[in-house]
mmCIF file of C-alpha atoms in Angstrom:
data_model
loop_
_atom_site.group_PDB
_atom_site.id
_atom_site.type_symbol
_atom_site.label_atom_id
_atom_site.label_comp_id
_atom_site.label_asym_id
_atom_site.label_seq_id
_atom_site.Cartn_x
_atom_site.Cartn_y
_atom_site.Cartn_z
ATOM 1 C CA MET A 173 69.864 139.560 123.889
ATOM 2 C CA GLN A 174 69.804 136.958 126.662
ATOM 3 C CA ASN A 175 67.721 134.589 124.482
ATOM 4 C CA PHE A 176 70.221 134.971 121.653
ATOM 5 C CA THR A 177 73.119 134.157 123.988
ATOM 6 C CA PHE A 178 71.326 131.092 125.335
ATOM 7 C CA LYS A 179 70.689 129.765 121.819
ATOM 8 C CA ASN A 180 74.324 130.279 120.908
ATOM 9 C CA ARG A 181 75.478 128.439 124.003
ATOM 10 C CA LEU A 182 73.043 125.613 123.326
ATOM 11 C CA SER A 183 74.230 125.296 119.716
ATOM 12 C CA PHE A 184 77.859 125.360 120.822
ATOM 13 C CA THR A 185 77.233 122.671 123.464
ATOM 14 C CA LEU A 186 75.422 120.447 120.961
ATOM 15 C CA ALA A 187 78.217 120.915 118.432
ATOM 16 C CA ILE A 188 80.807 119.749 120.978
ATOM 17 C CA PHE A 189 78.576 116.822 121.993
ATOM 18 C CA TYR A 190 78.143 115.561 118.431
ATOM 19 C CA SER A 191 81.811 116.146 117.663
ATOM 20 C CA LEU A 192 82.830 113.973 120.618
ATOM 21 C CA ILE A 193 80.449 111.209 119.513
ATOM 22 C CA PHE A 194 81.792 111.359 115.954
ATOM 23 C CA SER A 195 85.407 111.225 117.158
ATOM 24 C CA ALA A 196 84.651 108.281 119.436
ATOM 25 C CA CYS A 197 83.069 106.382 116.562
ATOM 26 C CA GLN A 198 86.034 107.116 114.353
ATOM 27 C CA ASN A 199 88.520 105.946 116.979
ATOM 28 C CA LYS A 200 86.486 102.819 117.610
ATOM 29 C CA SER A 201 86.393 101.853 113.929
ATOM 30 C CA GLY A 202 89.805 103.212 113.001
ATOM 31 C CA GLN A 203 92.419 100.675 111.966
ATOM 32 C CA GLU A 204 96.014 100.815 113.119
ATOM 33 C CA PRO A 205 98.431 100.221 110.236
ATOM 34 C CA PRO A 206 99.801 96.670 110.392
ATOM 35 C CA GLU A 207 103.497 96.185 110.976
ATOM 36 C CA LYS A 208 104.073 94.279 107.748
ATOM 37 C CA PRO A 209 102.317 92.318 105.015
ATOM 38 C CA LEU A 210 101.363 88.804 106.069
ATOM 39 C CA ALA A 211 101.575 86.840 102.830
ATOM 40 C CA TRP A 212 100.207 86.414 99.323
ATOM 41 C CA GLU A 213 96.884 84.596 98.967
ATOM 42 C CA VAL A 214 97.003 82.709 95.658
ATOM 43 C CA VAL A 215 93.731 82.311 93.754
ATOM 44 C CA ASN A 216 92.945 79.579 91.240
ATOM 45 C CA THR A 217 93.105 80.505 87.557
ATOM 46 C CA PRO A 218 92.282 78.463 84.435
ATOM 47 C CA THR A 219 95.736 78.811 82.840
ATOM 48 C CA GLU A 220 99.390 77.921 83.266
ATOM 49 C CA SER A 221 100.586 80.805 81.076
ATOM 50 C CA SER A 222 103.161 83.270 82.353
ATOM 51 C CA LEU A 223 101.209 86.383 83.408
ATOM 52 C CA ARG A 224 103.143 89.650 83.185
ATOM 53 C CA GLY A 225 100.195 91.901 82.354
ATOM 54 C CA LEU A 226 98.093 92.843 85.390
ATOM 55 C CA SER A 227 95.460 95.563 85.850
ATOM 56 C CA VAL A 228 93.195 95.776 88.897
ATOM 57 C CA VAL A 229 90.114 98.005 88.842
ATOM 58 C CA THR A 230 88.604 97.071 92.216
ATOM 59 C CA SER A 231 89.028 94.238 94.697
ATOM 60 C CA ASP A 232 86.499 92.357 92.558
ATOM 61 C CA ILE A 233 87.514 93.315 88.999
ATOM 62 C CA ILE A 234 90.930 91.949 87.994
ATOM 63 C CA TRP A 235 92.348 91.609 84.485
ATOM 64 C CA ALA A 236 95.556 89.818 83.457
ATOM 65 C CA SER A 237 97.343 88.837 80.246
ATOM 66 C CA GLY A 238 100.416 86.918 79.211
ATOM 67 C CA SER A 239 101.980 84.201 77.118
ATOM 68 C CA GLN A 240 100.114 82.009 74.624
ATOM 69 C CA GLY A 241 97.907 84.996 73.793
ATOM 70 C CA ILE A 242 95.992 84.624 77.052
ATOM 71 C CA TRP A 243 93.668 87.140 78.693
ATOM 72 C CA LEU A 244 91.880 86.676 82.028
ATOM 73 C CA ARG A 245 89.119 88.548 83.826
ATOM 74 C CA SER A 246 87.489 88.100 87.216
ATOM 75 C CA VAL A 247 84.541 90.121 88.509
ATOM 76 C CA ASP A 248 84.288 88.355 91.873
ATOM 77 C CA GLY A 249 87.701 88.885 93.435
ATOM 78 C CA GLY A 250 89.370 85.897 91.803
ATOM 79 C CA SER A 251 86.798 83.253 92.734
ATOM 80 C CA SER A 252 86.013 82.617 89.069
ATOM 81 C CA TRP A 253 87.535 83.687 85.762
ATOM 82 C CA SER A 254 86.617 84.194 82.146
ATOM 83 C CA SER A 255 89.519 83.758 79.734
ATOM 84 C CA GLY A 256 90.514 83.299 76.132
ATOM 85 C CA VAL A 257 93.086 83.936 73.417
ATOM 86 C CA VAL A 258 93.258 87.385 71.824
ATOM 87 C CA ASP A 259 92.517 87.241 68.093
ATOM 88 C CA GLY A 260 93.723 83.631 67.891
ATOM 89 C CA LEU A 261 97.335 84.689 68.632
ATOM 90 C CA ASP A 262 98.238 81.699 70.804
ATOM 91 C CA SER A 263 101.979 82.142 70.216
ATOM 92 C CA VAL A 264 102.069 85.825 71.223
ATOM 93 C CA ASP A 265 102.939 87.282 74.638
ATOM 94 C CA PHE A 266 100.584 90.048 75.829
ATOM 95 C CA ARG A 267 102.706 91.560 78.583
ATOM 96 C CA SER A 268 100.846 94.883 78.880
ATOM 97 C CA ILE A 269 97.223 95.356 79.907
ATOM 98 C CA HIS A 270 95.134 98.294 81.115
ATOM 99 C CA ALA A 271 91.535 97.844 82.271
ATOM 100 C CA PHE A 272 88.978 100.633 82.607
ATOM 101 C CA ASN A 273 86.150 98.583 84.096
ATOM 102 C CA ALA A 274 84.629 95.101 83.873
ATOM 103 C CA GLU A 275 83.920 95.462 80.144
ATOM 104 C CA GLU A 276 86.694 97.613 78.650
ATOM 105 C CA ALA A 277 90.414 96.839 78.523
ATOM 106 C CA ILE A 278 93.489 97.207 76.309
ATOM 107 C CA VAL A 279 96.183 94.570 75.718
ATOM 108 C CA VAL A 280 99.548 95.104 74.049
ATOM 109 C CA THR A 281 101.924 92.539 72.578
ATOM 110 C CA ALA A 282 105.615 92.190 73.385
ATOM 111 C CA GLY A 283 107.486 91.023 70.303
ATOM 112 C CA GLN A 284 106.000 90.342 66.912
ATOM 113 C CA PRO A 285 103.450 91.155 65.723
ATOM 114 C CA ALA A 286 103.576 94.550 67.524
ATOM 115 C CA ARG A 287 99.896 95.240 68.141
ATOM 116 C CA ILE A 288 97.412 96.977 70.431
ATOM 117 C CA TYR A 289 93.941 95.471 70.933
ATOM 118 C CA ARG A 290 90.852 96.753 72.753
ATOM 119 C CA THR A 291 87.741 95.028 74.085
ATOM 120 C CA SER A 292 84.458 96.671 75.067
ATOM 121 C CA ASP A 293 82.520 93.486 75.857
ATOM 122 C CA GLY A 294 84.487 91.901 78.675
ATOM 123 C CA GLY A 295 86.912 90.047 76.397
ATOM 124 C CA GLU A 296 84.331 88.354 74.198
ATOM 125 C CA SER A 297 85.856 90.117 71.185
ATOM 126 C CA TRP A 298 89.021 92.124 70.594
ATOM 127 C CA GLU A 299 89.450 94.885 68.014
ATOM 128 C CA LEU A 300 92.873 95.648 66.538
ATOM 129 C CA LYS A 301 93.689 99.312 67.162
ATOM 130 C CA LEU A 302 97.341 99.551 66.071
ATOM 131 C CA GLU A 303 99.883 97.437 64.224
ATOM 132 C CA GLU A 304 103.500 98.554 63.925
ATOM 133 C CA SER A 305 106.455 97.642 61.747
ATOM 134 C CA GLU A 306 108.632 94.570 62.212
ATOM 135 C CA LYS A 307 111.150 96.664 64.146
ATOM 136 C CA ALA A 308 108.729 97.514 66.950
ATOM 137 C CA PHE A 309 108.789 95.887 70.386
ATOM 138 C CA PHE A 310 106.321 97.265 72.932
ATOM 139 C CA ASP A 311 107.392 97.348 76.594
ATOM 140 C CA GLY A 312 104.682 98.957 78.697
ATOM 141 C CA ILE A 313 101.465 100.925 79.116
ATOM 142 C CA ASN A 314 100.250 103.618 81.502
ATOM 143 C CA PHE A 315 97.371 106.075 81.693
ATOM 144 C CA ALA A 316 97.438 109.591 83.137
ATOM 145 C CA ASP A 317 93.637 109.715 83.380
ATOM 146 C CA GLU A 318 90.585 107.891 82.043
ATOM 147 C CA LYS A 319 91.205 109.029 78.472
ATOM 148 C CA ARG A 320 94.907 109.842 78.001
ATOM 149 C CA GLY A 321 97.419 107.023 77.995
ATOM 150 C CA TYR A 322 100.713 105.902 76.490
ATOM 151 C CA VAL A 323 102.376 102.762 75.159
ATOM 152 C CA PHE A 324 106.135 102.744 74.749
ATOM 153 C CA GLY A 325 108.498 100.513 72.848
ATOM 154 C CA ASP A 326 112.213 99.937 72.325
ATOM 155 C CA PRO A 327 114.114 102.548 70.323
ATOM 156 C CA VAL A 328 113.874 102.464 66.533
ATOM 157 C CA ASP A 329 116.551 104.358 64.581
ATOM 158 C CA GLY A 330 117.789 105.975 67.798
ATOM 159 C CA PHE A 331 114.434 107.202 69.150
ATOM 160 C CA TRP A 332 112.035 105.684 71.668
ATOM 161 C CA MET A 333 108.645 104.695 70.321
ATOM 162 C CA ILE A 334 105.820 106.288 72.317
ATOM 163 C CA TYR A 335 102.205 106.122 71.216
ATOM 164 C CA GLN A 336 99.473 108.269 72.734
ATOM 165 C CA THR A 337 95.706 107.885 72.998
ATOM 166 C CA LEU A 338 93.313 110.669 73.960
ATOM 167 C CA ASP A 339 90.128 108.623 73.732
ATOM 168 C CA ALA A 340 90.691 105.662 76.089
ATOM 169 C CA GLY A 341 92.495 103.559 73.509
ATOM 170 C CA LEU A 342 90.104 103.866 70.591
ATOM 171 C CA THR A 343 92.790 105.559 68.465
ATOM 172 C CA TRP A 344 96.567 105.845 68.804
ATOM 173 C CA SER A 345 99.193 108.169 67.304
ATOM 174 C CA LEU A 346 102.968 108.452 67.595
ATOM 175 C CA LEU A 347 104.150 111.420 69.660
ATOM 176 C CA ASP A 348 105.482 114.270 67.524
ATOM 177 C CA SER A 349 108.567 114.644 69.723
ATOM 178 C CA LEU A 350 110.312 111.411 70.717
ATOM 179 C CA PRO A 351 113.184 111.131 73.226
ATOM 180 C CA GLN A 352 116.550 109.969 71.951
ATOM 181 C CA ALA A 353 118.113 106.742 73.170
ATOM 182 C CA LYS A 354 121.770 105.876 73.500
ATOM 183 C CA GLU A 355 123.201 102.907 71.657
ATOM 184 C CA GLY A 356 122.344 99.719 73.515
ATOM 185 C CA GLU A 357 119.688 101.390 75.661
ATOM 186 C CA ALA A 358 116.331 99.590 75.787
ATOM 187 C CA GLY A 359 113.176 99.020 77.795
ATOM 188 C CA PHE A 360 112.004 95.959 79.707
ATOM 189 C CA ALA A 361 108.607 94.306 79.369
ATOM 190 C CA ALA A 362 109.087 92.122 82.455
ATOM 191 C CA SER A 363 106.083 93.745 84.165
ATOM 192 C CA ALA A 364 105.120 96.475 81.661
ATOM 193 C CA SER A 365 105.555 99.048 84.449
ATOM 194 C CA SER A 366 108.650 101.106 83.592
ATOM 195 C CA LEU A 367 106.457 103.860 82.117
ATOM 196 C CA LEU A 368 104.512 106.312 84.296
ATOM 197 C CA ALA A 369 102.159 109.138 83.352
ATOM 198 C CA GLN A 370 100.867 111.613 85.922
ATOM 199 C CA GLU A 371 99.142 114.893 85.070
ATOM 200 C CA ASP A 372 101.392 116.426 82.350
ATOM 201 C CA ASN A 373 104.428 114.286 83.228
ATOM 202 C CA ILE A 374 105.699 111.215 81.403
ATOM 203 C CA TRP A 375 108.481 109.107 82.953
ATOM 204 C CA LEU A 376 110.256 106.308 81.085
ATOM 205 C CA GLY A 377 112.806 104.043 82.788
ATOM 206 C CA SER A 378 115.451 102.255 80.734
ATOM 207 C CA GLY A 379 118.252 99.722 80.959
ATOM 208 C CA GLY A 380 120.842 97.875 78.957
ATOM 209 C CA SER A 381 124.067 99.674 78.149
ATOM 210 C CA TYR A 382 122.664 102.722 79.961
ATOM 211 C CA SER A 383 119.967 103.095 82.601
ATOM 212 C CA ASN A 384 118.149 106.429 82.557
ATOM 213 C CA ILE A 385 114.896 108.117 83.368
ATOM 214 C CA HIS A 386 113.567 110.051 80.377
ATOM 215 C CA HIS A 387 111.180 112.752 81.594
ATOM 216 C CA SER A 388 108.734 115.016 79.798
ATOM 217 C CA PRO A 389 106.953 117.690 81.880
ATOM 218 C CA ASP A 390 104.657 118.709 79.019
ATOM 219 C CA ARG A 391 102.996 115.567 77.653
ATOM 220 C CA GLY A 392 105.892 114.653 75.389
ATOM 221 C CA LYS A 393 106.731 117.991 73.799
ATOM 222 C CA THR A 394 110.159 118.243 75.426
ATOM 223 C CA TRP A 395 112.369 115.648 77.126
ATOM 224 C CA MET A 396 115.134 115.554 79.726
ATOM 225 C CA VAL A 397 117.421 112.671 80.703
ATOM 226 C CA HIS A 398 118.412 111.720 84.259
ATOM 227 C CA PRO A 399 121.090 108.969 84.450
ATOM 228 C CA SER A 400 120.113 106.415 87.089
ATOM 229 C CA PRO A 401 122.224 104.829 89.857
ATOM 230 C CA LEU A 402 120.909 101.326 89.063
ATOM 231 C CA ILE A 403 123.274 98.664 87.753
ATOM 232 C CA GLN A 404 123.782 98.995 83.985
ATOM 233 C CA GLY A 405 126.104 98.120 81.134
ATOM 234 C CA GLU A 406 124.636 94.735 80.155
ATOM 235 C CA SER A 407 121.425 93.950 78.285
ATOM 236 C CA SER A 408 120.001 92.282 81.411
ATOM 237 C CA GLN A 409 120.483 95.278 83.732
ATOM 238 C CA GLY A 410 118.673 98.506 84.581
ATOM 239 C CA ILE A 411 115.257 99.864 85.592
ATOM 240 C CA PHE A 412 112.409 97.361 85.290
ATOM 241 C CA SER A 413 109.606 99.110 87.175
ATOM 242 C CA MET A 414 108.687 102.473 88.728
ATOM 243 C CA THR A 415 106.049 103.858 91.097
ATOM 244 C CA TYR A 416 105.205 107.140 92.869
ATOM 245 C CA THR A 417 105.001 107.777 96.600
ATOM 246 C CA LYS A 418 102.842 110.432 98.224
ATOM 247 C CA LYS A 419 105.967 112.481 99.020
ATOM 248 C CA GLY A 420 106.703 113.097 95.350
ATOM 249 C CA GLU A 421 109.371 110.436 95.076
ATOM 250 C CA LEU A 422 109.771 108.158 92.101
ATOM 251 C CA VAL A 423 110.919 104.710 93.203
ATOM 252 C CA ALA A 424 112.713 102.651 90.555
ATOM 253 C CA VAL A 425 113.583 98.973 91.006
ATOM 254 C CA GLY A 426 115.334 96.414 88.850
ATOM 255 C CA GLY A 427 118.836 95.024 88.910
ATOM 256 C CA ASP A 428 120.088 92.149 86.780
ATOM 257 C CA TYR A 429 117.539 89.509 85.805
ATOM 258 C CA LEU A 430 120.339 87.023 85.123
ATOM 259 C CA GLU A 431 121.276 87.281 88.822
ATOM 260 C CA PRO A 432 117.881 87.090 90.577
ATOM 261 C CA ASP A 433 119.349 86.983 94.099
ATOM 262 C CA SER A 434 121.750 89.894 93.665
ATOM 263 C CA GLU A 435 120.995 93.084 95.611
ATOM 264 C CA LYS A 436 123.531 95.118 93.661
ATOM 265 C CA GLY A 437 122.150 98.303 92.104
ATOM 266 C CA ASN A 438 118.503 97.267 92.269
ATOM 267 C CA ILE A 439 116.956 100.439 93.787
ATOM 268 C CA GLY A 440 116.902 104.185 93.129
ATOM 269 C CA LEU A 441 114.858 107.010 94.700
ATOM 270 C CA PHE A 442 114.297 109.976 92.379
ATOM 271 C CA LEU A 443 113.148 113.179 94.115
ATOM 272 C CA THR A 444 110.768 114.886 91.692
ATOM 273 C CA PRO A 445 110.656 118.256 93.530
ATOM 274 C CA THR A 446 114.418 118.704 93.000
ATOM 275 C CA MET A 447 114.792 116.437 89.944
ATOM 276 C CA ASN A 448 117.710 114.602 91.558
ATOM 277 C CA TRP A 449 118.400 111.081 92.758
ATOM 278 C CA SER A 450 118.510 110.688 96.527
ATOM 279 C CA GLU A 451 122.020 110.343 97.912
ATOM 280 C CA GLU A 452 120.850 108.752 101.183
ATOM 281 C CA ASN A 453 122.146 105.283 101.894
ATOM 282 C CA THR A 454 119.539 102.690 101.039
ATOM 283 C CA THR A 455 119.322 98.939 101.446
ATOM 284 C CA GLY A 456 117.530 97.548 98.435
ATOM 285 C CA PRO A 457 115.146 94.619 98.064
ATOM 286 C CA SER A 458 116.594 91.119 98.489
ATOM 287 C CA GLY A 459 117.244 90.492 94.808
ATOM 288 C CA TYR A 460 116.375 91.541 91.272
ATOM 289 C CA ARG A 461 112.847 92.974 91.259
ATOM 290 C CA SER A 462 110.673 93.237 88.146
ATOM 291 C CA GLY A 463 107.728 95.089 89.715
ATOM 292 C CA VAL A 464 107.117 97.711 92.384
ATOM 293 C CA GLN A 465 103.933 99.376 93.635
ATOM 294 C CA TYR A 466 103.141 102.032 96.228
ATOM 295 C CA PHE A 467 100.264 101.187 98.593
ATOM 296 C CA PRO A 468 98.961 104.546 99.908
ATOM 297 C CA ARG A 469 96.676 102.968 102.521
ATOM 298 C CA PHE A 470 99.668 102.112 104.712
ATOM 299 C CA SER A 471 102.406 104.076 102.874
ATOM 300 C CA TRP A 472 104.058 100.798 101.900
ATOM 301 C CA LEU A 473 106.133 99.903 98.872
ATOM 302 C CA ILE A 474 105.746 96.339 97.582
ATOM 303 C CA ALA A 475 108.401 94.886 95.252
ATOM 304 C CA VAL A 476 108.184 91.504 93.519
ATOM 305 C CA GLY A 477 110.516 89.333 91.476
ATOM 306 C CA PRO A 478 111.451 85.726 90.701
ATOM 307 C CA SER A 479 113.187 85.210 94.052
ATOM 308 C CA GLY A 480 110.516 86.706 96.325
ATOM 309 C CA SER A 481 108.752 89.824 97.584
ATOM 310 C CA ASP A 482 109.883 92.707 99.801
ATOM 311 C CA PHE A 483 108.196 95.696 101.406
ATOM 312 C CA SER A 484 109.335 99.088 102.641
ATOM 313 C CA LYS A 485 107.525 101.380 105.079
ATOM 314 C CA ASP A 486 110.014 104.256 104.943
ATOM 315 C CA GLY A 487 109.761 105.293 101.319
ATOM 316 C CA GLY A 488 112.224 102.753 99.969
ATOM 317 C CA LYS A 489 115.192 103.457 102.243
ATOM 318 C CA THR A 490 115.053 100.031 103.885
ATOM 319 C CA TRP A 491 113.376 96.801 102.771
ATOM 320 C CA GLU A 492 112.222 93.584 104.417
ATOM 321 C CA ARG A 493 111.514 90.305 102.645
ATOM 322 C CA PHE A 494 108.093 88.798 103.475
ATOM 323 C CA SER A 495 107.555 86.101 100.837
ATOM 324 C CA ASP A 496 109.563 83.630 98.754
ATOM 325 C CA MET A 497 106.876 83.317 96.068
ATOM 326 C CA SER A 498 107.899 84.141 92.495
ATOM 327 C CA PHE A 499 105.992 86.950 90.732
ATOM 328 C CA HIS A 500 106.493 89.152 87.677
ATOM 329 C CA ALA A 501 104.135 92.078 88.253
ATOM 330 C CA VAL A 502 102.352 93.879 91.091
ATOM 331 C CA SER A 503 99.371 96.216 90.757
ATOM 332 C CA LEU A 504 97.306 98.534 92.953
ATOM 333 C CA SER A 505 93.569 98.574 92.340
ATOM 334 C CA THR A 506 92.230 101.807 90.876
ATOM 335 C CA SER A 507 90.113 102.129 94.028
ATOM 336 C CA THR A 508 93.447 101.834 95.987
ATOM 337 C CA GLY A 509 91.974 99.252 98.347
ATOM 338 C CA SER A 510 93.956 96.164 97.394
ATOM 339 C CA ILE A 511 97.302 94.961 95.993
ATOM 340 C CA TRP A 512 97.610 92.026 93.583
ATOM 341 C CA ALA A 513 100.510 90.209 91.915
ATOM 342 C CA SER A 514 100.855 87.934 88.880
ATOM 343 C CA GLY A 515 103.563 85.532 87.814
ATOM 344 C CA PRO A 516 104.558 82.246 86.215
ATOM 345 C CA ASP A 517 102.281 79.212 85.781
ATOM 346 C CA GLY A 518 99.098 81.283 85.786
ATOM 347 C CA LYS A 519 99.734 82.575 89.296
ATOM 348 C CA ILE A 520 97.650 85.493 90.610
ATOM 349 C CA ALA A 521 97.556 86.475 94.287
ATOM 350 C CA LYS A 522 96.128 89.095 96.657
ATOM 351 C CA LEU A 523 98.206 90.713 99.379
ATOM 352 C CA LEU A 524 97.113 89.832 102.912
ATOM 353 C CA TYR A 525 97.829 92.198 105.813
#
């Protein structure tokens, strides 16, 4: 009995000893969250095209797409790039892109022709996966998991166009149940990020004559509409981008792209647990913002637009401007370790902090 007690005490003492060592090592290597982002570090790219499509897999693997049919890929953190024109379409704007890894990616046109392409060889060749009618205009892309994703387009005959893939973009089909749109309501392809898919939920942000969030809790079988508090009524106004926070909030940004410095109606916080917009007073970003991204590492929100970039560290209630650089889109790497932005004149940059 005494021997058993001694062994227990010895084990307990050793457990405490190793626990203290482990905690000390953690504290020594632990990083205090920085107060704010420092700046954007611009990397050299081989194009002057406007880049609105941006998809980051890791800090090394970055894909982008944009005007003049351009696609770009880096596998070394932006030090070098491979690039080309998708299917010879040098007059087409590919504003939506989703990358799975260094070899596989999907690009989507905005405007005509309305097409979806896929590459499985790092951009060396592109295979046409979908071509729609002359009425179609695709606005954005988002994936719920590695296989299931969605592309949405402006309403046709009063209904939003939403295509679904269940095999990582190899095949696409129109959803059986499509949400209705009001007259003059449309989507924005400014950053291809006003569509979100998470688990069984699909969220679609709109603008124009009306600005709403269209929500399906069951993968598109049924739909509900939540009118947004963002500025609306004109074709240049509404929701341009959305992102989730870890607290279950949906942050929507936008405004009026014809007034890039206006702070009027450019932010909304939608509380998904209660399915209501927050009524707390908020101070929005310092102008129209076309892209927003949550950075879970520091619980930051990063918003970008033509007049500059802002960040929030309180879930979007208050914002601080940290850069005057012009960008269209902002993207979190799939590995969640880095934030990147893309914009006019072939600009791509990494967030420094």
